[in-house]
């Protein structure tokens, strides 16, 4: 049933799943007997931004959910996931999970959102009744979201996000790593393959040029002059947005959290909402704790990530940078 051709077809959809910094760390190997091995390309880890590997594992989880949705379209399903902790094989490849595929799958309507979902980093238009009913349509009670709709509270969270973001930006290794994954010019040979393109970050050309300088050689001087925080501020991006706190059970394997994370994002897309994670809010313990306490994330749950979401002010442009399917099969 599962052969190279089918795997290529599936991965054309799976590769559209989100991944932290668009590093696309997930690789796949056919094992025979309708089994697959999910592997991590450890050369694509983010030691500065994601030292524990949490967000990379969350990204594997999103890819796994993408596989489940792609299988469902074909009447197939994931029958079993066995996490593995084996030593790296052939250099950079680390086995993550063995997956058994079986018949008996069903089409899930979220599969139709896979090609529509993007990380929206542009502006939002005023919510109005359309936005309110889109939010009301989100399955918050059955899923994992606490919504913060009150504009002053959103502004406060935007400030918290700036503080958290700036805290990380002050770390030289963090900035250098971020710049390594930014594709600020179309002449970058990886512009359409991976990382964060100027287009995806909604940066006009001049801003992209400025970003290279602000995050690069000018940062220490701008910091001394007290200008760096203002230049790095993303508060404007929260205008007309609401905030969704994404939480999952304490102690859950991020592979499972990543599956739910992708489903929550696809559910937002299905409502016509555009969204973007603001990971720094969850990554910095002090902001994570504040959000959990202030917005009553239920006991026994942990704040995994935070979304900024709303009605997009314009239509998304451009394609999505992705690795060719052939490179994902190892
Ligand atoms: C675990 C995780 C954390 C992420 N954190 C952020 C973030 O803090 N800021 C951001 O702009 N995008 C974030 N993203 C979005 C990725 O950058 C995005 O998925 C990737 O660039 C691919 O683009 P796409 O989502 O438009 O397909 C995150 C994605 C994942 C899976």
Short mmCIF file of C-alpha atoms and ligand atoms in Angstrom, two decimals:
data_model
loop_
_atom_site.label_atom_id
_atom_site.label_comp_id
_atom_site.label_asym_id
_atom_site.label_seq_id
_atom_site.Cartn_x
_atom_site.Cartn_y
_atom_site.Cartn_z
CA UNK A 1 0.00 0.00 0.00
CA UNK A 2 2.57 2.58 1.09
CA UNK A 3 5.20 2.98 -1.59
CA UNK A 4 7.56 5.74 -2.68
CA UNK A 5 5.01 7.28 -5.06
CA UNK A 6 2.29 7.50 -2.41
CA UNK A 7 4.79 8.85 0.13
CA UNK A 8 5.78 11.60 -2.30
CA UNK A 9 2.11 12.50 -2.78
CA UNK A 10 1.53 12.60 0.96
CA UNK A 11 4.62 14.68 1.65
CA UNK A 12 3.55 17.31 -0.88
CA UNK A 13 0.80 18.09 1.65
CA UNK A 14 2.74 17.25 4.82
CA UNK A 15 5.51 19.72 4.02
CA UNK A 16 3.02 22.60 4.25
CA UNK A 17 2.86 22.12 8.02
CA UNK A 18 4.38 24.93 10.07
CA UNK A 19 7.82 24.58 11.61
CA UNK A 20 9.77 26.87 13.91
CA UNK A 21 11.79 29.41 11.82
CA UNK A 22 10.68 27.27 8.85
CA UNK A 23 13.63 24.95 9.47
CA UNK A 24 11.58 21.94 8.26
CA UNK A 25 13.42 19.43 10.46
CA UNK A 26 11.30 16.35 9.66
CA UNK A 27 12.50 13.54 7.38
CA UNK A 28 10.82 10.29 6.40
CA UNK A 29 11.97 6.78 5.56
CA UNK A 30 9.94 3.90 4.19
CA UNK A 31 10.39 0.82 6.38
CA UNK A 32 8.23 -1.65 4.45
CA UNK A 33 5.07 -3.34 5.77
CA UNK A 34 3.25 0.01 5.62
CA UNK A 35 5.51 1.50 8.22
CA UNK A 36 7.41 4.77 8.19
CA UNK A 37 10.26 6.13 10.22
CA UNK A 38 10.05 9.82 11.15
CA UNK A 39 13.53 11.25 11.60
CA UNK A 40 14.98 14.57 12.64
CA UNK A 41 17.67 16.29 10.64
CA UNK A 42 19.64 17.49 13.65
CA UNK A 43 21.67 19.88 11.53
CA UNK A 44 18.54 22.05 11.46
CA UNK A 45 18.20 22.48 15.20
CA UNK A 46 18.16 25.94 16.76
CA UNK A 47 20.55 25.80 19.71
CA UNK A 48 20.01 29.47 20.63
CA UNK A 49 16.25 29.90 20.11
CA UNK A 50 15.22 26.37 21.03
CA UNK A 51 17.96 24.87 23.24
CA UNK A 52 15.77 22.05 24.57
CA UNK A 53 14.51 21.08 21.10
CA UNK A 54 10.91 21.65 22.28
CA UNK A 55 9.83 23.69 19.26
CA UNK A 56 11.53 21.35 16.82
CA UNK A 57 9.62 18.44 18.38
CA UNK A 58 6.42 20.50 18.21
CA UNK A 59 7.20 20.97 14.51
CA UNK A 60 7.57 17.19 14.07
CA UNK A 61 4.15 16.90 15.73
CA UNK A 62 2.66 19.33 13.22
CA UNK A 63 4.18 17.30 10.37
CA UNK A 64 2.71 14.14 11.91
CA UNK A 65 -0.75 15.73 12.01
CA UNK A 66 -0.21 16.81 8.40
CA UNK A 67 0.46 13.16 7.57
CA UNK A 68 -2.71 12.09 9.34
CA UNK A 69 -4.79 14.63 7.38
CA UNK A 70 -3.19 13.65 4.06
CA UNK A 71 -3.80 9.96 4.79
CA UNK A 72 -7.44 10.61 5.67
CA UNK A 73 -8.05 12.01 2.18
CA UNK A 74 -7.02 8.61 0.84
CA UNK A 75 -9.03 6.48 3.24
CA UNK A 76 -5.88 5.71 5.23
CA UNK A 77 -4.87 6.49 8.81
CA UNK A 78 -2.06 6.40 11.31
CA UNK A 79 -2.66 3.16 13.24
CA UNK A 80 0.25 3.47 15.65
CA UNK A 81 2.96 5.90 16.66
CA UNK A 82 5.87 4.50 18.58
CA UNK A 83 8.27 7.21 19.80
CA UNK A 84 11.85 5.97 19.55
CA UNK A 85 15.00 7.09 21.31
CA UNK A 86 17.76 5.58 19.28
CA UNK A 87 21.17 6.97 18.53
CA UNK A 88 21.58 9.07 15.39
CA UNK A 89 21.97 7.08 12.22
CA UNK A 90 24.04 8.20 9.27
CA UNK A 91 25.32 11.50 10.56
CA UNK A 92 22.61 14.08 11.05
CA UNK A 93 19.56 11.81 11.13
CA UNK A 94 17.97 10.99 14.47
CA UNK A 95 15.00 8.57 14.59
CA UNK A 96 12.00 10.14 16.34
CA UNK A 97 9.05 7.77 15.83
CA UNK A 98 7.97 4.66 13.98
CA UNK A 99 4.56 4.99 12.37
CA UNK A 100 2.22 2.26 11.17
CA UNK A 101 -0.25 3.11 8.41
CA UNK A 102 -3.54 1.26 7.96
CA UNK A 103 -6.78 1.44 6.02
CA UNK A 104 -9.96 2.78 7.62
CA UNK A 105 -9.14 6.49 7.59
CA UNK A 106 -11.74 9.19 6.98
CA UNK A 107 -11.57 12.61 5.37
CA UNK A 108 -11.17 15.39 7.92
CA UNK A 109 -12.45 18.82 6.75
CA UNK A 110 -9.37 20.47 8.29
CA UNK A 111 -7.38 18.82 5.47
CA UNK A 112 -8.84 21.44 3.12
CA UNK A 113 -7.24 24.20 5.21
CA UNK A 114 -3.71 22.83 4.85
CA UNK A 115 -2.99 24.74 1.64
CA UNK A 116 -4.73 27.87 2.94
CA UNK A 117 -3.00 28.23 6.33
CA UNK A 118 -0.01 30.53 6.58
CA UNK A 119 1.81 32.47 9.26
CA UNK A 120 0.20 35.87 8.86
CA UNK A 121 2.59 38.69 9.76
CA UNK A 122 0.70 41.48 8.01
CA UNK A 123 -1.88 43.81 9.50
CA UNK A 124 -5.44 43.09 10.63
CA UNK A 125 -8.61 44.98 9.85
CA UNK A 126 -11.20 45.92 12.44
CA UNK A 127 -13.03 42.90 13.80
CA UNK A 128 -16.66 43.95 13.54
CA UNK A 129 -19.49 41.39 13.66
CA UNK A 130 -17.76 39.17 11.03
CA UNK A 131 -14.70 38.83 13.23
CA UNK A 132 -16.76 38.19 16.34
CA UNK A 133 -18.70 35.39 14.71
CA UNK A 134 -15.47 33.91 13.32
CA UNK A 135 -14.08 33.83 16.86
CA UNK A 136 -17.31 32.38 18.20
CA UNK A 137 -16.96 29.60 15.63
CA UNK A 138 -13.66 28.46 17.10
CA UNK A 139 -14.04 25.28 19.09
CA UNK A 140 -12.51 26.83 22.23
CA UNK A 141 -14.35 24.71 24.74
CA UNK A 142 -13.33 21.41 23.22
CA UNK A 143 -9.83 22.49 22.33
CA UNK A 144 -6.96 24.16 23.92
CA UNK A 145 -7.40 27.91 23.56
CA UNK A 146 -8.00 30.77 25.97
CA UNK A 147 -9.03 33.81 23.94
CA UNK A 148 -8.13 37.32 25.03
CA UNK A 149 -10.39 39.72 23.13
CA UNK A 150 -10.33 42.84 25.28
CA UNK A 151 -8.24 45.48 23.38
CA UNK A 152 -6.46 46.91 26.47
CA UNK A 153 -5.51 43.37 27.52
CA UNK A 154 -4.21 42.67 23.99
CA UNK A 155 -2.13 45.86 24.15
CA UNK A 156 -0.68 44.70 27.46
CA UNK A 157 0.22 41.34 25.94
CA UNK A 158 1.83 43.12 22.98
CA UNK A 159 4.04 45.01 25.45
CA UNK A 160 4.89 41.77 27.21
CA UNK A 161 5.79 40.25 23.82
CA UNK A 162 8.13 43.14 23.08
CA UNK A 163 9.85 42.72 26.43
CA UNK A 164 10.22 38.99 25.92
CA UNK A 165 11.37 39.39 22.31
CA UNK A 166 13.92 42.01 23.24
CA UNK A 167 15.21 39.88 26.10
CA UNK A 168 16.08 37.14 23.60
CA UNK A 169 17.39 39.58 20.97
CA UNK A 170 19.96 40.88 23.45
CA UNK A 171 21.65 37.48 23.25
CA UNK A 172 24.27 37.61 20.46
CA UNK A 173 23.90 33.90 19.62
CA UNK A 174 20.12 34.24 19.37
CA UNK A 175 20.35 37.20 16.97
CA UNK A 176 23.00 35.53 14.84
CA UNK A 177 20.90 32.36 14.57
CA UNK A 178 17.78 34.30 13.66
CA UNK A 179 19.66 36.18 10.94
CA UNK A 180 21.01 32.87 9.61
CA UNK A 181 17.44 31.69 9.04
CA UNK A 182 16.19 34.98 7.62
CA UNK A 183 16.10 35.19 3.83
CA UNK A 184 16.18 38.95 3.44
CA UNK A 185 16.90 39.10 -0.27
CA UNK A 186 15.54 37.18 -3.23
CA UNK A 187 19.15 36.55 -4.27
CA UNK A 188 19.52 34.24 -1.25
CA UNK A 189 19.76 30.74 -2.82
CA UNK A 190 17.49 29.38 -0.06
CA UNK A 191 14.79 32.05 -0.48
CA UNK A 192 12.25 29.55 -1.79
CA UNK A 193 13.51 26.55 0.18
CA UNK A 194 13.35 27.34 3.89
CA UNK A 195 13.75 29.98 6.58
CA UNK A 196 11.93 33.28 6.93
CA UNK A 197 11.71 35.25 3.71
CA UNK A 198 11.23 39.02 3.68
CA UNK A 199 7.93 38.41 1.94
CA UNK A 200 6.71 35.92 4.55
CA UNK A 201 7.68 38.38 7.28
CA UNK A 202 5.72 41.11 5.46
CA UNK A 203 8.89 43.23 5.18
CA UNK A 204 9.28 45.69 2.34
CA UNK A 205 12.76 45.65 0.71
CA UNK A 206 14.15 48.63 2.64
CA UNK A 207 12.97 47.22 5.95
CA UNK A 208 14.65 43.92 5.13
CA UNK A 209 17.89 45.76 4.48
CA UNK A 210 17.50 47.66 7.76
CA UNK A 211 16.75 44.42 9.64
CA UNK A 212 20.07 42.94 8.53
CA UNK A 213 21.85 45.96 10.01
CA UNK A 214 19.73 46.33 13.15
CA UNK A 215 20.03 42.67 14.12
CA UNK A 216 23.61 42.50 12.85
CA UNK A 217 26.49 44.95 13.21
CA UNK A 218 24.47 47.96 14.43
CA UNK A 219 22.74 46.20 17.32
CA UNK A 220 25.32 46.94 20.07
CA UNK A 221 25.42 50.65 19.18
CA UNK A 222 21.63 50.95 18.88
CA UNK A 223 21.29 49.16 22.21
CA UNK A 224 23.70 51.60 23.89
CA UNK A 225 21.74 54.51 22.42
CA UNK A 226 18.49 53.04 23.74
CA UNK A 227 17.03 52.68 20.23
CA UNK A 228 17.18 48.93 19.65
CA UNK A 229 14.03 48.04 21.59
CA UNK A 230 11.96 50.59 19.70
CA UNK A 231 13.27 49.42 16.34
CA UNK A 232 12.55 45.78 17.19
CA UNK A 233 9.06 46.50 18.54
CA UNK A 234 6.21 44.48 17.03
CA UNK A 235 3.43 46.15 18.99
CA UNK A 236 1.88 47.57 15.83
CA UNK A 237 1.27 44.01 14.62
CA UNK A 238 -1.21 43.46 17.43
CA UNK A 239 -3.52 46.26 16.23
CA UNK A 240 -7.05 44.88 15.67
CA UNK A 241 -5.94 41.43 16.77
CA UNK A 242 -7.00 39.12 19.53
CA UNK A 243 -4.71 36.74 21.36
CA UNK A 244 -5.17 32.99 21.77
CA UNK A 245 -3.28 31.17 24.51
CA UNK A 246 -2.67 27.60 23.38
CA UNK A 247 -2.38 25.18 26.29
CA UNK A 248 -1.97 21.43 26.62
CA UNK A 249 -1.73 18.94 29.48
CA UNK A 250 1.33 19.20 31.72
CA UNK A 251 3.93 16.63 30.83
CA UNK A 252 2.53 15.86 27.37
CA UNK A 253 5.09 14.87 24.74
CA UNK A 254 5.55 17.94 22.46
CA UNK A 255 5.07 15.53 19.54
CA UNK A 256 1.42 15.22 20.63
CA UNK A 257 1.16 18.95 21.50
CA UNK A 258 2.41 19.78 17.99
CA UNK A 259 -0.43 17.80 16.43
CA UNK A 260 -3.00 19.76 18.45
CA UNK A 261 -1.16 23.03 17.73
CA UNK A 262 -1.50 22.48 13.98
CA UNK A 263 -5.18 21.52 14.33
CA UNK A 264 -5.93 24.65 16.37
CA UNK A 265 -4.24 26.79 13.70
CA UNK A 266 -6.14 25.06 10.87
CA UNK A 267 -9.40 25.60 12.77
CA UNK A 268 -8.60 29.34 12.86
CA UNK A 269 -7.95 29.29 9.12
CA UNK A 270 -11.28 27.53 8.57
CA UNK A 271 -12.97 30.49 10.31
CA UNK A 272 -11.31 32.96 7.92
CA UNK A 273 -8.93 34.09 10.66
CA UNK A 274 -5.25 34.74 9.98
CA UNK A 275 -2.82 33.86 12.75
CA UNK A 276 0.81 33.87 13.74
CA UNK A 277 2.55 32.35 16.76
CA UNK A 278 4.37 34.67 19.17
CA UNK A 279 6.57 32.03 20.77
CA UNK A 280 8.65 34.37 22.91
CA UNK A 281 5.64 34.83 25.20
CA UNK A 282 5.57 31.13 26.03
CA UNK A 283 9.34 30.65 25.90
CA UNK A 284 10.22 33.28 28.50
CA UNK A 285 9.25 31.89 31.91
CA UNK A 286 8.27 35.28 33.36
CA UNK A 287 5.78 36.11 30.57
CA UNK A 288 4.51 32.53 30.44
CA UNK A 289 3.75 32.64 34.18
CA UNK A 290 2.04 36.04 33.94
CA UNK A 291 -0.22 34.92 31.10
CA UNK A 292 -1.13 31.66 32.82
CA UNK A 293 -2.08 33.49 36.01
CA UNK A 294 -3.77 36.53 34.48
CA UNK A 295 -5.89 34.66 31.94
CA UNK A 296 -6.54 31.56 34.02
CA UNK A 297 -5.02 28.82 31.95
CA UNK A 298 -6.63 25.77 33.59
CA UNK A 299 -4.76 23.83 36.27
CA UNK A 300 -2.82 20.86 34.96
CA UNK A 301 -2.22 22.59 31.63
CA UNK A 302 0.87 24.37 30.37
CA UNK A 303 1.04 27.35 28.05
CA UNK A 304 2.68 25.90 24.93
CA UNK A 305 2.44 28.87 22.57
CA UNK A 306 0.51 32.06 21.91
CA UNK A 307 -1.21 33.18 18.70
CA UNK A 308 -1.96 36.66 17.47
CA UNK A 309 -5.00 36.39 15.21
CA UNK A 310 -7.59 38.40 13.38
CA UNK A 311 -9.07 39.28 10.01
CA UNK A 312 -6.24 39.90 7.53
CA UNK A 313 -6.13 43.46 6.18
CA UNK A 314 -4.98 42.29 2.73
CA UNK A 315 -4.65 39.03 0.84
CA UNK A 316 -1.61 36.90 1.48
CA UNK A 317 1.00 37.10 -1.26
CA UNK A 318 3.64 34.85 -2.63
CA UNK A 319 4.38 31.17 -2.32
CA UNK A 320 5.63 29.33 0.69
CA UNK A 321 9.28 28.42 0.98
CA UNK A 322 9.55 24.64 1.22
CA UNK A 323 12.17 21.96 0.59
CA UNK A 324 11.50 19.68 -2.39
CA UNK A 325 9.69 16.48 -1.45
CA UNK A 326 12.61 14.36 -2.70
CA UNK A 327 14.87 15.88 -0.02
CA UNK A 328 12.44 14.91 2.75
CA UNK A 329 12.73 11.21 1.98
CA UNK A 330 15.96 9.76 3.32
C1 LIG B 1 6.65 25.72 17.16
C2 LIG B 1 6.53 26.90 16.26
C3 LIG B 1 6.85 28.15 16.74
C4 LIG B 1 6.74 29.27 15.91
N1 LIG B 1 7.01 30.52 16.41
C5 LIG B 1 6.88 31.62 15.63
C6 LIG B 1 7.11 32.93 16.15
O1 LIG B 1 7.39 33.10 17.32
N2 LIG B 1 6.96 33.99 15.31
C7 LIG B 1 6.61 33.83 14.00
O2 LIG B 1 6.52 34.84 13.29
N3 LIG B 1 6.38 32.59 13.48
C8 LIG B 1 6.50 31.50 14.26
N4 LIG B 1 6.23 30.24 13.76
C9 LIG B 1 5.78 30.11 12.38
C10 LIG B 1 6.87 29.60 11.48
O3 LIG B 1 7.87 30.59 11.29
C11 LIG B 1 6.21 29.20 10.15
O4 LIG B 1 5.41 28.08 10.39
C12 LIG B 1 7.19 28.86 9.06
O5 LIG B 1 7.93 30.01 8.71
C13 LIG B 1 6.48 28.33 7.80
O6 LIG B 1 5.60 29.29 7.27
P1 LIG B 1 4.03 29.06 7.17
O7 LIG B 1 3.52 28.85 8.58
O8 LIG B 1 3.51 30.35 6.57
O9 LIG B 1 3.77 27.89 6.32
C14 LIG B 1 6.33 29.12 14.56
C15 LIG B 1 6.01 27.82 14.09
C16 LIG B 1 6.10 26.74 14.93
C17 LIG B 1 5.75 25.39 14.41
#
